[in-house]
Short mmCIF file of C-alpha atoms in Angstrom, two decimals:
data_model
loop_
_atom_site.label_atom_id
_atom_site.label_comp_id
_atom_site.label_asym_id
_atom_site.label_seq_id
_atom_site.Cartn_x
_atom_site.Cartn_y
_atom_site.Cartn_z
CA MET A 1 24.17 -22.72 12.39
CA SER A 2 24.33 -21.30 15.77
CA LYS A 3 20.48 -19.52 16.26
CA LYS A 4 21.96 -16.27 16.19
CA THR A 5 23.38 -16.70 12.58
CA LYS A 6 19.95 -18.01 11.42
CA GLN A 7 18.00 -15.39 12.74
CA GLU A 8 19.68 -12.71 10.85
CA LEU A 9 19.48 -14.67 7.78
CA GLU A 10 15.88 -14.53 7.96
CA ASN A 11 16.10 -10.67 8.60
CA ASN A 12 18.06 -10.70 5.41
CA LYS A 13 15.48 -12.39 3.81
CA LEU A 14 12.49 -10.41 5.21
CA SER A 15 14.69 -6.94 4.00
CA LYS A 16 15.07 -8.37 0.67
CA ARG A 17 11.71 -9.73 0.34
CA LEU A 18 9.54 -6.39 1.28
CA ARG A 19 12.54 -4.15 -0.93
CA HIS A 20 11.21 -6.40 -3.51
CA ALA A 21 7.76 -5.73 -3.00
CA VAL A 22 8.04 -2.22 -3.04
CA GLY A 23 10.16 -1.78 -6.23
CA ASP A 24 8.17 -4.18 -8.24
CA ALA A 25 4.50 -2.62 -7.52
CA ILE A 26 6.82 1.39 -8.15
CA ASN A 27 8.24 -0.25 -11.93
CA ASP A 28 4.18 -2.30 -12.34
CA PHE A 29 2.39 1.34 -11.99
CA ASN A 30 6.01 3.75 -12.99
CA MET A 31 4.84 5.14 -8.63
CA ILE A 32 7.99 7.43 -9.17
CA GLU A 33 10.23 9.18 -12.13
CA PRO A 34 12.88 11.91 -12.08
CA GLY A 35 12.86 14.93 -9.89
CA ASP A 36 9.81 13.43 -8.29
CA LYS A 37 9.19 15.13 -4.35
CA ILE A 38 7.63 13.21 -2.66
CA MET A 39 4.70 13.50 0.42
CA VAL A 40 4.94 10.21 2.62
CA CYS A 41 1.60 10.28 4.87
CA LEU A 42 3.38 9.01 7.93
CA SER A 43 0.61 8.27 10.89
CA GLY A 44 3.33 6.54 13.26
CA GLY A 45 1.95 3.23 12.83
CA LYS A 46 3.78 -0.33 11.02
CA ASP A 47 2.94 0.53 7.71
CA SER A 48 4.04 4.29 7.22
CA TYR A 49 7.40 3.57 9.43
CA ALA A 50 8.04 0.81 7.13
CA LEU A 51 7.03 2.03 4.09
CA LEU A 52 9.41 5.68 4.78
CA ASP A 53 12.53 3.61 5.44
CA ILE A 54 12.04 0.75 2.57
CA LEU A 55 11.04 4.59 0.19
CA ARG A 56 14.72 5.48 2.05
CA GLN A 57 16.82 3.05 0.81
CA LEU A 58 15.22 3.08 -2.46
CA GLN A 59 16.41 7.25 -2.32
CA ALA A 60 20.01 5.89 -0.92
CA SER A 61 20.47 3.10 -4.57
CA ALA A 62 17.41 4.00 -7.21
CA PRO A 63 19.43 5.33 -10.59
CA ILE A 64 17.15 8.36 -10.48
CA ASP A 65 16.65 11.56 -8.20
CA PHE A 66 13.73 11.86 -5.91
CA GLU A 67 13.16 14.21 -2.65
CA LEU A 68 11.31 12.76 0.02
CA VAL A 69 9.12 14.61 3.39
CA ALA A 70 7.01 12.70 5.85
CA VAL A 71 4.09 14.03 6.76
CA ASN A 72 2.09 13.50 9.91
CA LEU A 73 -1.51 14.92 10.59
CA ASP A 74 -1.78 15.13 14.22
CA GLN A 75 -5.73 15.47 14.68
CA LYS A 76 -5.06 15.96 18.41
CA GLN A 77 -6.04 12.90 19.89
CA PRO A 78 -6.41 12.96 23.01
CA GLY A 79 -3.01 11.46 24.74
CA PHE A 80 -0.96 11.85 21.20
CA PRO A 81 2.22 11.64 22.48
CA GLU A 82 3.68 14.38 19.76
CA GLU A 83 7.01 14.74 20.46
CA VAL A 84 7.85 10.46 19.16
CA LEU A 85 7.67 11.44 15.58
CA PRO A 86 9.84 15.01 15.01
CA THR A 87 13.07 12.37 17.63
CA TYR A 88 12.31 9.70 15.27
CA LEU A 89 12.32 11.07 11.95
CA GLU A 90 15.42 13.75 13.12
CA SER A 91 17.14 10.81 14.85
CA ILE A 92 17.49 9.50 10.54
CA GLY A 93 17.55 12.75 8.94
CA VAL A 94 14.43 13.09 6.75
CA PRO A 95 12.44 16.36 6.17
CA TYR A 96 9.51 16.76 7.48
CA LYS A 97 6.45 18.32 8.58
CA ILE A 98 3.85 18.24 11.28
CA VAL A 99 0.13 19.38 10.44
CA GLU A 100 -2.21 19.76 13.85
CA GLU A 101 -5.62 19.81 13.17
CA ASP A 102 -7.92 18.91 15.43
CA THR A 103 -10.53 16.57 13.05
CA TYR A 104 -11.18 14.98 16.40
CA SER A 105 -13.11 17.57 17.67
CA THR A 106 -14.94 17.50 14.84
CA VAL A 107 -14.97 13.90 14.05
CA LYS A 108 -16.97 13.52 18.39
CA ARG A 109 -19.03 16.54 17.69
CA VAL A 110 -20.65 15.78 14.06
CA LEU A 111 -21.54 12.03 14.52
CA ASP A 112 -23.26 10.35 17.36
CA GLU A 113 -22.36 8.58 20.48
CA GLY A 114 -21.51 4.55 18.79
CA LYS A 115 -20.88 5.25 15.59
CA THR A 116 -18.11 4.70 13.44
CA THR A 117 -15.51 7.48 12.72
CA CYS A 118 -13.66 6.21 10.07
CA SER A 119 -15.57 8.08 7.22
CA LEU A 120 -15.47 11.44 7.85
CA CYS A 121 -11.71 11.30 9.70
CA SER A 122 -10.46 9.74 6.34
CA ARG A 123 -12.39 12.54 4.25
CA LEU A 124 -11.39 15.26 6.63
CA ARG A 125 -7.52 13.72 6.22
CA ARG A 126 -7.47 13.19 2.90
CA GLY A 127 -8.33 16.98 2.21
CA ILE A 128 -5.65 18.42 5.15
CA LEU A 129 -3.11 15.68 3.19
CA TYR A 130 -4.14 16.82 -0.43
CA ARG A 131 -3.72 20.99 0.72
CA THR A 132 -0.46 20.62 2.42
CA ALA A 133 1.00 18.06 -1.00
CA LYS A 134 0.19 21.33 -2.67
CA GLU A 135 1.62 23.90 0.14
CA LEU A 136 4.99 21.72 0.27
CA GLY A 137 5.07 21.98 -4.09
CA CYS A 138 5.05 17.36 -3.67
CA THR A 139 4.70 15.77 -7.02
CA LYS A 140 3.16 12.77 -5.11
CA ILE A 141 1.14 11.14 -1.58
CA ALA A 142 2.77 8.05 -0.53
CA LEU A 143 -0.22 6.12 1.09
CA GLY A 144 0.90 3.62 3.22
CA HIS A 145 -1.66 0.27 2.68
CA HIS A 146 -0.79 -2.42 2.10
CA ARG A 147 -2.23 -5.99 0.03
CA ASP A 148 -4.45 -6.92 2.99
CA ASP A 149 -5.24 -2.94 3.06
CA ILE A 150 -6.13 -3.19 -0.10
CA LEU A 151 -8.46 -7.18 -0.47
CA ALA A 152 -9.85 -5.11 2.47
CA THR A 153 -11.36 -2.49 0.99
CA MET A 154 -12.77 -4.35 -1.61
CA PHE A 155 -14.04 -7.37 0.61
CA LEU A 156 -16.17 -4.14 2.09
CA ASN A 157 -17.35 -2.52 -1.34
CA MET A 158 -18.64 -6.15 -1.92
CA PHE A 159 -20.35 -7.07 0.93
CA TYR A 160 -21.44 -3.32 2.23
CA GLY A 161 -20.86 -0.99 -0.94
CA GLY A 162 -22.47 -3.62 -3.29
CA LYS A 163 -19.57 -3.00 -6.06
CA LEU A 164 -16.63 -4.51 -7.38
CA LYS A 165 -13.50 -2.08 -6.14
CA ALA A 166 -10.59 -2.28 -4.51
CA MET A 167 -7.61 0.24 -3.23
CA PRO A 168 -5.57 0.97 -6.69
CA PRO A 169 -1.99 0.83 -6.28
CA LYS A 170 -1.96 4.80 -7.63
CA LEU A 171 -4.50 7.04 -8.85
CA VAL A 172 -5.38 10.56 -9.28
CA SER A 173 -7.25 12.29 -6.80
CA ASP A 174 -10.53 13.63 -6.80
CA ASN A 175 -9.81 17.47 -7.21
CA GLY A 176 -7.15 16.19 -10.40
CA GLU A 177 -4.73 17.58 -8.48
CA HIS A 178 -2.58 14.84 -7.14
CA ILE A 179 -1.05 11.76 -7.60
CA VAL A 180 -1.36 9.07 -4.79
CA ILE A 181 0.71 6.24 -4.71
CA ARG A 182 0.63 2.87 -2.46
CA PRO A 183 4.21 1.22 -2.95
CA LEU A 184 3.52 -1.29 -0.16
CA ALA A 185 0.65 -3.03 -2.94
CA TYR A 186 2.60 -6.42 -3.12
CA VAL A 187 3.47 -6.72 0.77
CA LYS A 188 1.99 -9.20 3.00
CA GLU A 189 0.99 -7.28 6.19
CA LYS A 190 2.13 -10.39 8.29
CA ASP A 191 5.91 -9.41 6.85
CA LEU A 192 5.56 -5.47 7.91
CA ILE A 193 5.01 -7.32 11.44
CA LYS A 194 7.53 -8.65 11.14
CA TYR A 195 9.56 -5.35 10.21
CA ALA A 196 8.22 -3.09 12.71
CA GLU A 197 9.58 -5.97 15.44
CA LEU A 198 13.30 -6.34 14.01
CA LYS A 199 13.81 -2.03 13.16
CA GLN A 200 12.09 -1.72 16.16
CA PHE A 201 9.89 1.38 14.99
CA PRO A 202 8.22 3.62 17.98
CA ILE A 203 4.93 2.58 17.15
CA ILE A 204 2.15 5.02 18.00
CA PRO A 205 -1.15 3.25 18.56
CA CYS A 206 -4.83 4.95 17.42
CA ASN A 207 -6.97 5.08 19.51
CA LEU A 208 -9.52 7.46 17.81
CA CYS A 209 -10.47 4.41 14.41
CA GLY A 210 -8.80 0.64 15.61
CA SER A 211 -10.52 0.26 19.05
CA GLN A 212 -14.28 0.53 17.87
CA PRO A 213 -16.18 -2.18 18.28
CA ASN A 214 -17.82 -4.03 16.02
CA LEU A 215 -15.91 -2.46 13.17
CA GLN A 216 -16.20 -3.60 9.33
CA ARG A 217 -12.80 -3.35 7.81
CA GLN A 218 -11.44 -5.02 11.59
CA VAL A 219 -14.45 -8.12 10.70
CA ILE A 220 -13.03 -8.47 7.26
CA GLY A 221 -9.35 -8.21 8.23
CA ASP A 222 -10.24 -11.26 10.49
CA MET A 223 -12.00 -12.85 7.99
CA LEU A 224 -8.85 -12.74 5.90
CA ARG A 225 -6.35 -13.42 8.45
CA ASP A 226 -7.91 -16.44 9.31
CA TRP A 227 -8.31 -17.85 5.91
CA ASP A 228 -4.64 -17.30 4.95
CA LYS A 229 -4.70 -20.15 8.20
CA ARG A 230 -6.73 -22.01 6.80
CA PHE A 231 -6.18 -21.92 2.55
CA PRO A 232 -2.63 -21.07 2.19
CA GLY A 233 -2.76 -19.28 -1.00
CA ARG A 234 -5.75 -18.44 -0.77
CA ILE A 235 -5.07 -14.29 -0.11
CA GLU A 236 -2.10 -14.52 -2.62
CA SER A 237 -4.41 -16.26 -5.59
CA MET A 238 -7.15 -12.93 -4.54
CA PHE A 239 -5.13 -10.88 -5.19
CA SER A 240 -3.95 -11.73 -8.46
CA ALA A 241 -7.05 -11.93 -9.57
CA LEU A 242 -7.11 -8.12 -8.86
CA GLN A 243 -4.19 -7.82 -12.18
CA ASN A 244 -6.92 -10.20 -14.02
CA VAL A 245 -9.96 -8.83 -14.79
CA VAL A 246 -12.52 -10.83 -17.21
CA PRO A 247 -15.07 -8.11 -17.78
CA SER A 248 -16.61 -9.84 -20.57
CA HIS A 249 -17.60 -13.24 -17.50
CA LEU A 250 -18.46 -10.21 -15.13
CA ALA A 251 -22.20 -8.44 -16.04
CA ASP A 252 -21.66 -4.58 -15.94
CA THR A 253 -22.80 -3.79 -18.92
CA GLU A 254 -20.77 -0.16 -19.37
CA LEU A 255 -17.60 -2.66 -19.14
CA PHE A 256 -18.64 -5.43 -21.84
CA ASP A 257 -20.88 -4.63 -24.77
CA PHE A 258 -22.92 -7.63 -23.61
CA ALA A 259 -26.09 -6.02 -26.26
CA GLY A 260 -24.02 -5.88 -29.09
CA LEU A 261 -22.69 -9.88 -28.75
CA GLU A 262 -22.59 -11.40 -31.97
CA ARG A 263 -22.33 -15.69 -33.03
CA GLY A 264 -19.08 -16.68 -33.93
CA GLN A 265 -17.47 -13.38 -32.68
CA SER A 266 -14.21 -14.31 -30.84
CA LEU A 267 -13.33 -13.81 -27.06
CA LYS A 268 -10.87 -12.06 -25.79
CA HIS A 269 -11.21 -14.87 -22.92
CA GLY A 270 -12.99 -17.05 -24.32
CA GLY A 271 -16.44 -18.57 -24.29
CA ASP A 272 -18.38 -19.92 -22.04
CA LEU A 273 -15.47 -21.41 -19.02
CA ALA A 274 -17.15 -20.57 -16.31
CA PHE A 275 -13.59 -21.55 -14.22
CA ASP A 276 -10.45 -21.04 -14.93
CA SER A 277 -7.70 -24.07 -13.73
CA GLU A 278 -5.93 -23.74 -10.18
CA LYS A 279 -2.78 -21.69 -11.41
CA MET A 280 -0.59 -20.37 -7.99
CA PRO A 281 0.67 -16.55 -8.60
CA GLU A 282 4.10 -16.65 -8.30
CA ARG A 283 4.36 -12.59 -7.66
CA PHE A 284 4.06 -13.54 -4.14
CA SER A 285 6.74 -15.95 -3.27
CA ASP A 286 9.57 -15.13 -1.06
CA GLY A 287 11.78 -15.50 -4.10
CA SER A 288 14.28 -14.20 -1.49
CA GLU A 289 17.04 -15.71 -4.03
CA GLU A 290 15.70 -13.75 -6.51
CA ASP A 291 19.48 -11.92 -7.95
CA GLU A 292 17.89 -7.84 -8.47
CA SER A 293 19.25 -8.21 -11.69
CA GLU A 294 16.65 -10.58 -13.10
CA ILE A 295 13.61 -9.15 -11.55
CA LYS A 296 11.14 -8.42 -14.93
CA ILE A 297 9.56 -6.21 -15.25
CA ALA A 298 6.03 -5.60 -16.99
CA PRO A 299 6.25 -3.51 -20.62
CA GLN A 300 5.20 -0.05 -20.75
CA LYS A 301 3.49 1.72 -23.04
CA ALA A 302 6.58 2.55 -26.05
CA GLU A 303 6.10 6.04 -25.61
CA ARG A 304 7.05 6.12 -21.49
CA LYS A 305 10.72 5.02 -20.59
CA VAL A 306 10.49 3.50 -17.12
CA ILE A 307 13.23 3.18 -15.08
CA ASN A 308 13.71 -0.09 -12.76
CA ILE A 309 14.35 1.41 -9.31
CA LEU A 310 15.71 -1.80 -8.29
CA ALA A 311 18.40 -0.76 -10.02
CA ASN A 312 21.75 0.53 -8.51
CA LYS A 313 22.88 4.46 -9.50
CA PRO A 314 25.56 4.92 -12.18
CA LYS A 315 29.07 4.90 -11.04
CA THR A 316 30.26 7.98 -10.92
CA CYS A 317 34.14 8.82 -13.23
CA GLY A 318 37.10 8.02 -10.86
CA ALA A 319 34.71 6.02 -8.40
#
């Protein structure tokens, strides 16, 4: 096998793996429904480019119809190349809207020199995006956070916030008006890096937040990457833990009735066994050889019909 052919096979496996991971997340959490108009938040980074690209692939083949509109928030960051995103979006034929709001000056004016800008910048950006989604009549807001972002958020909350909390793949906005989805929830960041190189997305670096020294999220990210190199499978196991929560073996009295425990009571997850035997989660294996028809969908409530986003569009008569 030639080097070129081998690389083409690897690229196909990567594309299929990402498509499956996104499709599984959409199915598991019922992220996309017939008739949805999805606002894809596009920052110019590798994650949001990949999100839009994969959603477009699914839009072309899925058995349901949904719309996509790309939205970029131009925060008037000095040196931001304003022409890059419109040029790219027009070249691929995606409807888009560029929202211009000078949040950069606001953040710099309000915060003292040396303070990290992420928290304030995020709040300002979120409010603008919610408003834009309402103006565009969008039913869902898609963000480009991936598996590693979700785990990093969990550790940030544990280490600095005193909460066992991460980023949910699907949630309702604070004002209750919007559904926010994260279709990349099952996707590894290292796969997104490879995919961005493969697709040659016109990446726009963020000099506002990513370059800040001593950024807590960066420190956590470095920790996770180090673990991934030194302890293969640890990241997969940690993410699997987010989907296997055992309230009776934690210590939150709001989630479990510890005060009402009685002798002889049977617990759903067993009694005093503190550590379960090691078992590697299967969801995050490459699965590159898996046929799409074999992809398993988590059981849903009977009253809600969920359509497999990875299935193909039905053939029209005479086609």
